Amino acid sequence: MRVRARQLVLVGVLVLLGGILITRVGQAEEGVAVATLQDASGADIGWARFEPDGDAVHVKARAYGLTPGFHGFHVHTLGVCDGAVGFTSAGGHYTPAGATHAHHAGDMPSLLVKHDGTAELDFRTDSFTVDELLDADGSAVIVHVGPDNFGNIPSRYLSSATLIPGPDATTLATGDAGARAACGVVEV
């Protein structure tokens, strides 16, 4: 009976370790950084993986438990994810050159969440390096509650705040993606 109980415990530990490895894909690999995405309650809802690929970075992301539709998906400037303040602790979009939205280095393709609440994203970018994401103050990945327009507001539209044609300051800063639904600190 004791041998059987030990076998069951061993199998349980192996299954748990396998689940951790699947959840944190690539975290132990050389040069690879991972962000575990969490909602404001602290529950894990997915991950984003950053791997050097020649002169680019290969980015993969998986998420679950989100509302269906497009969600803004960005790298933000600070490696701090405090759900109590709506993840504003992560700062603004990562943009070392001070560019406006659609030209931020941290602007990534939108995350398309399917009807079952899951999303997958796989792309390459040369807008940043893994080392840049891991600088002294770190960086974080944010999933926004709404879609990102990437600052694409035609000049035939007027800003309601300034009556100036085209996008307003908020659109240029954030892409109008709304509040922050999830956050993950980029780590090795």
Short mmCIF file of C-alpha atoms in Angstrom, two decimals:
data_model
loop_
_atom_site.label_atom_id
_atom_site.label_comp_id
_atom_site.label_asym_id
_atom_site.label_seq_id
_atom_site.Cartn_x
_atom_site.Cartn_y
_atom_site.Cartn_z
CA MET A 1 0.00 0.00 0.00
CA ARG A 2 2.84 2.41 0.85
CA VAL A 3 4.55 1.76 -2.48
CA ARG A 4 1.33 2.53 -4.35
CA ALA A 5 0.85 5.78 -2.39
CA ARG A 6 4.41 6.86 -3.20
CA GLN A 7 3.86 6.10 -6.86
CA LEU A 8 0.71 8.22 -6.88
CA VAL A 9 2.51 11.10 -5.18
CA LEU A 10 5.37 10.86 -7.69
CA VAL A 11 2.94 10.90 -10.63
CA GLY A 12 1.15 13.91 -9.12
CA VAL A 13 4.42 15.82 -8.74
CA LEU A 14 5.42 15.02 -12.34
CA VAL A 15 2.05 16.20 -13.64
CA LEU A 16 2.34 19.44 -11.62
CA LEU A 17 5.86 20.09 -12.90
CA GLY A 18 4.76 19.40 -16.47
CA GLY A 19 1.92 21.92 -16.07
CA ILE A 20 4.32 24.55 -14.78
CA LEU A 21 6.64 23.96 -17.73
CA ILE A 22 3.78 24.26 -20.19
CA THR A 23 2.50 27.44 -18.51
CA ARG A 24 5.92 29.08 -18.50
CA VAL A 25 7.05 28.01 -21.96
CA GLY A 26 10.69 28.75 -22.64
CA GLN A 27 11.37 30.56 -19.38
CA ALA A 28 14.56 28.60 -18.69
CA GLU A 29 15.96 28.91 -22.22
CA GLU A 30 19.04 31.07 -22.83
CA GLY A 31 18.17 34.58 -24.08
CA VAL A 32 14.42 34.00 -23.81
CA ALA A 33 12.17 36.23 -21.70
CA VAL A 34 8.62 35.43 -20.58
CA ALA A 35 5.78 37.48 -19.13
CA THR A 36 3.09 35.60 -17.20
CA LEU A 37 -0.13 37.53 -17.81
CA GLN A 38 -2.35 38.05 -14.79
CA ASP A 39 -5.70 39.77 -14.35
CA ALA A 40 -6.33 42.33 -11.60
CA SER A 41 -7.18 39.57 -9.10
CA GLY A 42 -3.77 37.97 -9.67
CA ALA A 43 -5.07 34.95 -11.59
CA ASP A 44 -2.85 33.69 -14.41
CA ILE A 45 -4.59 34.20 -17.76
CA GLY A 46 -1.74 33.44 -20.17
CA TRP A 47 1.82 34.28 -21.19
CA ALA A 48 3.96 36.08 -23.74
CA ARG A 49 7.36 34.75 -24.82
CA PHE A 50 10.19 36.80 -26.38
CA GLU A 51 13.02 34.96 -28.15
CA PRO A 52 15.89 36.51 -30.11
CA ASP A 53 15.67 35.51 -33.78
CA GLY A 54 18.53 36.99 -35.80
CA ASP A 55 17.94 40.75 -36.05
CA ALA A 56 14.39 40.37 -34.71
CA VAL A 57 12.45 39.04 -31.73
CA HIS A 58 10.06 36.12 -32.13
CA VAL A 59 7.00 36.80 -29.96
CA LYS A 60 4.45 34.15 -29.03
CA ALA A 61 1.50 34.72 -26.75
CA ARG A 62 -1.39 32.67 -25.41
CA ALA A 63 -4.27 33.97 -23.29
CA TYR A 64 -7.56 32.69 -21.95
CA GLY A 65 -10.53 34.01 -19.99
CA LEU A 66 -10.78 37.25 -21.98
CA THR A 67 -13.82 38.76 -23.65
CA PRO A 68 -14.12 37.92 -27.37
CA GLY A 69 -12.91 40.49 -29.88
CA PHE A 70 -9.77 42.51 -30.49
CA HIS A 71 -7.63 43.69 -27.57
CA GLY A 72 -4.73 46.14 -27.62
CA PHE A 73 -1.49 44.27 -26.87
CA HIS A 74 1.60 46.30 -25.98
CA VAL A 75 4.92 46.36 -24.22
CA HIS A 76 4.85 49.06 -21.51
CA THR A 77 7.81 50.94 -20.07
CA LEU A 78 8.00 49.64 -16.48
CA GLY A 79 8.26 46.12 -15.13
CA VAL A 80 5.58 46.62 -12.46
CA CYS A 81 2.12 45.04 -12.55
CA ASP A 82 -0.09 46.27 -9.71
CA GLY A 83 -3.71 45.25 -10.30
CA ALA A 84 -4.90 47.48 -7.44
CA VAL A 85 -4.17 50.54 -9.61
CA GLY A 86 -5.46 49.04 -12.86
CA PHE A 87 -1.91 48.19 -13.97
CA THR A 88 -1.09 51.86 -14.54
CA SER A 89 2.07 50.98 -12.58
CA ALA A 90 3.45 49.60 -15.89
CA GLY A 91 3.71 53.13 -17.31
CA GLY A 92 2.95 54.05 -20.91
CA HIS A 93 3.72 52.25 -24.13
CA TYR A 94 7.37 51.36 -24.62
CA THR A 95 8.78 54.01 -26.95
CA PRO A 96 12.42 54.91 -26.47
CA ALA A 97 12.35 57.35 -29.42
CA GLY A 98 9.32 59.30 -28.10
CA ALA A 99 7.17 58.42 -31.12
CA THR A 100 3.38 58.68 -31.25
CA HIS A 101 1.06 55.69 -31.36
CA ALA A 102 1.40 53.30 -34.30
CA HIS A 103 5.11 54.08 -34.14
CA HIS A 104 5.76 53.06 -30.52
CA ALA A 105 8.38 50.32 -30.29
CA GLY A 106 6.03 48.49 -27.89
CA ASP A 107 3.06 48.46 -30.29
CA MET A 108 2.37 44.84 -31.14
CA PRO A 109 -0.35 43.27 -33.29
CA SER A 110 -3.76 43.21 -31.65
CA LEU A 111 -4.77 40.11 -29.76
CA LEU A 112 -7.86 38.51 -31.33
CA VAL A 113 -9.81 36.63 -28.67
CA LYS A 114 -12.08 33.87 -29.97
CA HIS A 115 -15.62 33.22 -28.70
CA ASP A 116 -14.26 30.70 -26.18
CA GLY A 117 -12.14 33.43 -24.55
CA THR A 118 -8.78 32.15 -25.86
CA ALA A 119 -6.22 33.88 -28.04
CA GLU A 120 -2.96 32.98 -29.75
CA LEU A 121 -0.45 35.32 -31.34
CA ASP A 122 2.82 34.52 -33.13
CA PHE A 123 4.92 37.15 -34.94
CA ARG A 124 8.39 38.64 -35.33
CA THR A 125 9.39 42.25 -34.73
CA ASP A 126 12.53 44.33 -34.99
CA SER A 127 11.07 47.18 -32.90
CA PHE A 128 12.89 46.09 -29.73
CA THR A 129 15.38 43.53 -28.45
CA VAL A 130 14.99 41.17 -25.51
CA ASP A 131 17.82 43.04 -23.75
CA GLU A 132 15.93 46.33 -24.12
CA LEU A 133 12.87 44.77 -22.47
CA LEU A 134 15.06 43.65 -19.57
CA ASP A 135 16.68 47.06 -18.90
CA ALA A 136 17.11 48.47 -15.38
CA ASP A 137 13.43 49.39 -14.83
CA GLY A 138 12.12 46.39 -16.78
CA SER A 139 9.02 46.28 -18.92
CA ALA A 140 5.60 44.69 -18.88
CA VAL A 141 3.14 43.28 -21.39
CA ILE A 142 -0.37 44.72 -21.19
CA VAL A 143 -3.59 43.32 -22.63
CA HIS A 144 -6.11 46.16 -22.93
CA VAL A 145 -9.88 45.74 -22.59
CA GLY A 146 -10.62 47.19 -26.03
CA PRO A 147 -9.31 47.21 -29.57
CA ASP A 148 -6.38 49.38 -30.61
CA ASN A 149 -6.84 51.79 -33.53
CA PHE A 150 -3.04 52.40 -33.72
CA GLY A 151 -3.72 56.13 -33.97
CA ASN A 152 -5.33 55.66 -37.38
CA ILE A 153 -7.88 58.45 -37.34
CA PRO A 154 -8.29 60.04 -40.77
CA SER A 155 -7.88 63.80 -40.97
CA ARG A 156 -11.51 64.14 -42.15
CA TYR A 157 -12.53 63.52 -38.50
CA LEU A 158 -12.23 66.27 -35.92
CA SER A 159 -11.02 65.76 -32.37
CA SER A 160 -13.93 66.53 -30.06
CA ALA A 161 -11.53 68.15 -27.59
CA THR A 162 -9.65 70.48 -29.92
CA LEU A 163 -11.60 70.49 -33.21
CA ILE A 164 -8.31 69.75 -34.96
CA PRO A 165 -8.45 67.21 -37.82
CA GLY A 166 -7.15 63.70 -37.09
CA PRO A 167 -6.32 61.89 -33.86
CA ASP A 168 -6.24 63.70 -30.52
CA ALA A 169 -3.48 63.42 -27.91
CA THR A 170 -5.10 60.43 -26.16
CA THR A 171 -5.40 58.50 -29.41
CA LEU A 172 -1.78 59.28 -30.28
CA ALA A 173 -0.65 58.11 -26.83
CA THR A 174 -2.78 54.99 -26.37
CA GLY A 175 -4.61 54.01 -29.54
CA ASP A 176 -7.88 54.26 -27.57
CA ALA A 177 -7.50 50.66 -26.38
CA GLY A 178 -9.02 51.50 -23.01
CA ALA A 179 -8.28 50.16 -19.55
CA ARG A 180 -5.79 47.42 -18.83
CA ALA A 181 -7.25 43.90 -18.47
CA ALA A 182 -4.05 41.98 -17.77
CA CYS A 183 -0.36 42.56 -17.12
CA GLY A 184 2.82 40.49 -17.05
CA VAL A 185 6.35 41.55 -16.08
CA VAL A 186 8.93 40.51 -18.70
CA GLU A 187 11.48 38.27 -16.95
CA VAL A 188 14.15 35.68 -17.71
#
